[in-house]
Amino acid sequence: MARAKKSTRSRSTRAASSRKPDAIALLKADHRQVEDWFSQFEKARDDDRKQRLATKICNALKVHTTIEEEILYPAFLEATDETDLHHEAEVEHDGARKLIAEIEASSPEDDYFDAKVTVLSEMIKHHVKEEEQPGGMFAKARSSDMDLDALGEQLASRKEQLESEADDSDDSPVPRGQRSRQQPGRMARTR
Ligand SMILES: [Fe+2]
Ligand SMILES: [Fe+2]
């Protein structure tokens, strides 16, 4: 697992010259985006729309959990020694990752597809609450000496890299739902 770089000391210069989201703002924006797609999925009626939304949700969650695990979580553990919070978050990611693999290997025609997406939504809702609630990881990260501006930049650039890798592997003319049935679980991390 990649380690976050040590804090830099150019925080005030950076803050003055740009208004990029810091680590917590970037991750919370990801949470809001995925919540919006889950609520659109709940209302969706046709299979194409469900498939498109499920694909967007799974891809976004894979990128989000990967950047948290590679960059934010190790920096958080190093800065705070909050082992329980850190380990529980990783275990919750692993649970989500298994369900994401099942959704990717499935399709809206399958009886259990909607149930899997609904359960994933509930798991993510719980996990996001743990991260964002008072006394949760994000609050503790804010009150630590973590350089959230520098970490925000690292998260943004790794996110961009992972998204462009996903786009590159998406060039096949075969529709995603059909392809993923043959190649279940293109996960960001080996299991
Ligand atoms: Fe998160
Ligand atoms: Fe997380």
Coordinates of C-alpha atoms and ligand atoms in Angstrom, one line a residue:
M1 CA 0.0 0.0 0.0
A2 CA 1.4 3.4 -1.0
R3 CA 2.4 5.7 1.8
A4 CA 1.3 9.3 1.8
K5 CA 4.2 11.8 1.5
K6 CA 5.2 13.7 4.5
S7 CA 3.5 17.1 4.9
T8 CA 5.0 20.0 3.1
R9 CA 5.4 23.3 4.7
S10 CA 4.2 25.5 1.8
R11 CA 0.6 25.5 3.0
S12 CA 0.0 29.2 3.2
T13 CA 1.5 29.8 -0.2
R14 CA -0.6 27.1 -1.8
A15 CA -3.8 28.3 0.0
A16 CA -3.2 31.8 -1.3
S17 CA -2.6 30.8 -4.9
S18 CA -5.3 28.3 -5.4
R19 CA -8.6 27.2 -4.1
K20 CA -8.4 23.4 -4.7
P21 CA -10.5 21.3 -2.4
D22 CA -8.5 19.9 0.5
A23 CA -8.6 16.1 1.2
I24 CA -11.8 16.1 3.2
A25 CA -13.7 18.4 0.8
L26 CA -12.7 16.2 -2.1
L27 CA -13.7 12.9 -0.4
K28 CA -17.0 14.4 0.8
A29 CA -17.8 15.6 -2.7
D30 CA -17.3 12.0 -3.9
H31 CA -19.7 10.8 -1.2
R32 CA -22.4 13.3 -2.3
Q33 CA -22.0 12.2 -6.0
V34 CA -22.4 8.5 -5.2
E35 CA -25.4 9.2 -3.0
D36 CA -27.0 11.1 -5.8
W37 CA -26.5 8.1 -8.2
F38 CA -27.9 5.7 -5.6
S39 CA -31.0 7.8 -5.3
Q40 CA -31.4 7.9 -9.1
F41 CA -31.0 4.1 -9.2
E42 CA -33.8 3.8 -6.7
K43 CA -36.1 5.7 -9.0
A44 CA -34.9 4.1 -12.2
R45 CA -37.3 1.8 -14.0
D46 CA -35.6 0.6 -17.2
D47 CA -32.7 -1.8 -17.3
D48 CA -30.3 0.3 -19.4
R49 CA -30.5 3.2 -17.0
K50 CA -30.0 0.8 -14.0
Q51 CA -27.0 -0.7 -15.7
R52 CA -25.5 2.7 -16.5
L53 CA -26.0 4.0 -12.9
A54 CA -24.7 0.8 -11.3
T55 CA -21.6 1.0 -13.5
K56 CA -21.0 4.6 -12.5
I57 CA -21.5 3.8 -8.8
C58 CA -19.1 0.8 -8.9
N59 CA -16.4 2.6 -10.8
A60 CA -16.6 5.7 -8.6
L61 CA -16.5 3.6 -5.4
K62 CA -13.5 1.6 -6.6
V63 CA -11.6 4.8 -7.3
H64 CA -12.7 6.4 -4.0
T65 CA -11.8 3.5 -1.8
T66 CA -8.5 3.1 -3.6
I67 CA -7.4 6.7 -3.1
E68 CA -8.5 6.6 0.6
E69 CA -6.6 3.4 1.2
E70 CA -3.5 4.5 -0.6
I71 CA -3.3 8.1 0.6
L72 CA -5.7 9.3 3.3
Y73 CA -6.0 6.3 5.6
P74 CA -2.2 5.7 6.0
A75 CA -1.6 9.4 6.6
F76 CA -4.5 9.4 9.1
L77 CA -3.1 6.4 11.0
E78 CA 0.4 7.9 11.1
A79 CA -0.9 11.2 12.4
T80 CA -3.5 10.0 14.9
D81 CA -2.7 6.4 15.9
E82 CA -6.5 5.8 15.7
T83 CA -6.0 2.1 14.9
D84 CA -9.7 1.0 15.5
L85 CA -11.2 3.7 13.3
H86 CA -8.6 3.0 10.6
H87 CA -9.0 -0.8 10.6
E88 CA -12.8 -0.7 10.7
A89 CA -12.9 1.6 7.7
E90 CA -10.7 -0.8 5.8
V91 CA -12.8 -3.8 6.7
E92 CA -15.9 -1.9 5.5
H93 CA -14.2 -1.2 2.2
D94 CA -13.4 -4.9 1.8
G95 CA -17.1 -5.7 2.3
A96 CA -18.2 -3.1 -0.2
R97 CA -15.5 -4.4 -2.7
K98 CA -16.9 -7.9 -2.6
L99 CA -20.4 -6.7 -3.3
I100 CA -19.2 -4.4 -6.1
A101 CA -17.5 -7.4 -7.7
E102 CA -20.9 -9.3 -7.5
I103 CA -22.7 -6.4 -9.1
E104 CA -20.2 -6.1 -11.9
A105 CA -20.6 -9.8 -12.6
S106 CA -24.3 -9.4 -12.7
S107 CA -26.9 -7.4 -14.7
P108 CA -30.3 -5.9 -14.3
E109 CA -31.9 -9.0 -15.7
D110 CA -30.8 -11.0 -12.7
D111 CA -33.3 -11.3 -9.9
Y112 CA -30.8 -10.2 -7.2
F113 CA -29.3 -7.2 -9.1
D114 CA -31.5 -4.5 -7.5
A115 CA -31.1 -6.1 -4.0
K116 CA -27.3 -6.1 -4.4
V117 CA -27.3 -2.4 -5.4
T118 CA -29.6 -1.5 -2.5
V119 CA -27.5 -3.4 0.1
L120 CA -24.4 -1.7 -1.3
S121 CA -26.1 1.7 -0.9
E122 CA -26.9 0.8 2.8
M123 CA -23.3 -0.3 3.4
I124 CA -21.9 2.9 1.9
K125 CA -24.4 5.0 3.8
H126 CA -23.2 3.5 7.1
H127 CA -19.5 3.8 6.1
V128 CA -19.9 7.5 5.0
K129 CA -21.6 8.2 8.3
E130 CA -18.7 6.7 10.2
E131 CA -16.2 8.9 8.2
E132 CA -18.2 12.1 8.4
Q133 CA -19.8 12.0 11.9
P134 CA -18.5 14.1 14.8
G135 CA -15.6 12.1 16.3
G136 CA -15.3 10.1 13.0
M137 CA -12.2 9.9 10.9
F138 CA -12.7 13.1 9.0
A139 CA -13.3 15.2 12.1
K140 CA -10.2 13.6 13.7
A141 CA -8.2 14.2 10.6
R142 CA -9.2 17.9 10.7
S143 CA -8.1 18.3 14.3
S144 CA -4.8 16.6 13.7
D145 CA -1.7 18.1 12.1
M146 CA -2.2 16.3 8.8
D147 CA -1.6 18.6 5.8
L148 CA -5.0 18.2 4.2
D149 CA -4.2 20.6 1.3
A150 CA -1.2 18.6 0.2
L151 CA -3.1 15.3 0.7
G152 CA -6.0 16.8 -1.3
E153 CA -3.6 17.4 -4.2
Q154 CA -2.3 13.8 -4.0
L155 CA -5.9 12.4 -3.9
A156 CA -6.9 14.5 -6.9
S157 CA -4.0 13.4 -9.0
R158 CA -4.3 9.7 -8.1
K159 CA -8.0 9.9 -8.8
E160 CA -7.5 11.4 -12.2
Q161 CA -4.9 8.7 -13.0
L162 CA -7.2 5.8 -11.9
E163 CA -10.1 7.3 -13.9
S164 CA -8.1 7.6 -17.0
E165 CA -6.9 4.0 -16.6
A166 CA -10.6 2.9 -16.3
D167 CA -11.4 4.9 -19.5
D168 CA -8.6 3.2 -21.4
S169 CA -9.8 -0.3 -20.4
D170 CA -13.3 0.7 -21.5
D171 CA -12.5 1.0 -25.2
S172 CA -14.0 -2.4 -26.1
P173 CA -17.1 -2.2 -28.2
V174 CA -18.7 -4.9 -26.0
P175 CA -21.3 -3.3 -23.7
R176 CA -20.1 -3.2 -20.1
G177 CA -22.8 -5.4 -18.6
Q178 CA -22.0 -8.2 -21.0
R179 CA -18.2 -7.9 -20.6
S180 CA -18.3 -7.8 -16.9
R181 CA -20.2 -11.1 -16.8
Q182 CA -17.2 -12.7 -18.5
Q183 CA -14.7 -10.8 -16.4
P184 CA -16.1 -10.5 -12.9
G185 CA -14.5 -8.3 -10.4
R186 CA -12.0 -5.9 -12.0
M187 CA -11.0 -4.8 -8.6
A188 CA -8.5 -2.1 -7.8
R189 CA -6.8 -4.4 -5.3
T190 CA -6.1 -8.1 -5.4
R191 CA -8.2 -10.1 -3.0
Ligands
FE1 FE -15.1 7.9 1.8
FE2 FE -14.0 5.1 3.1

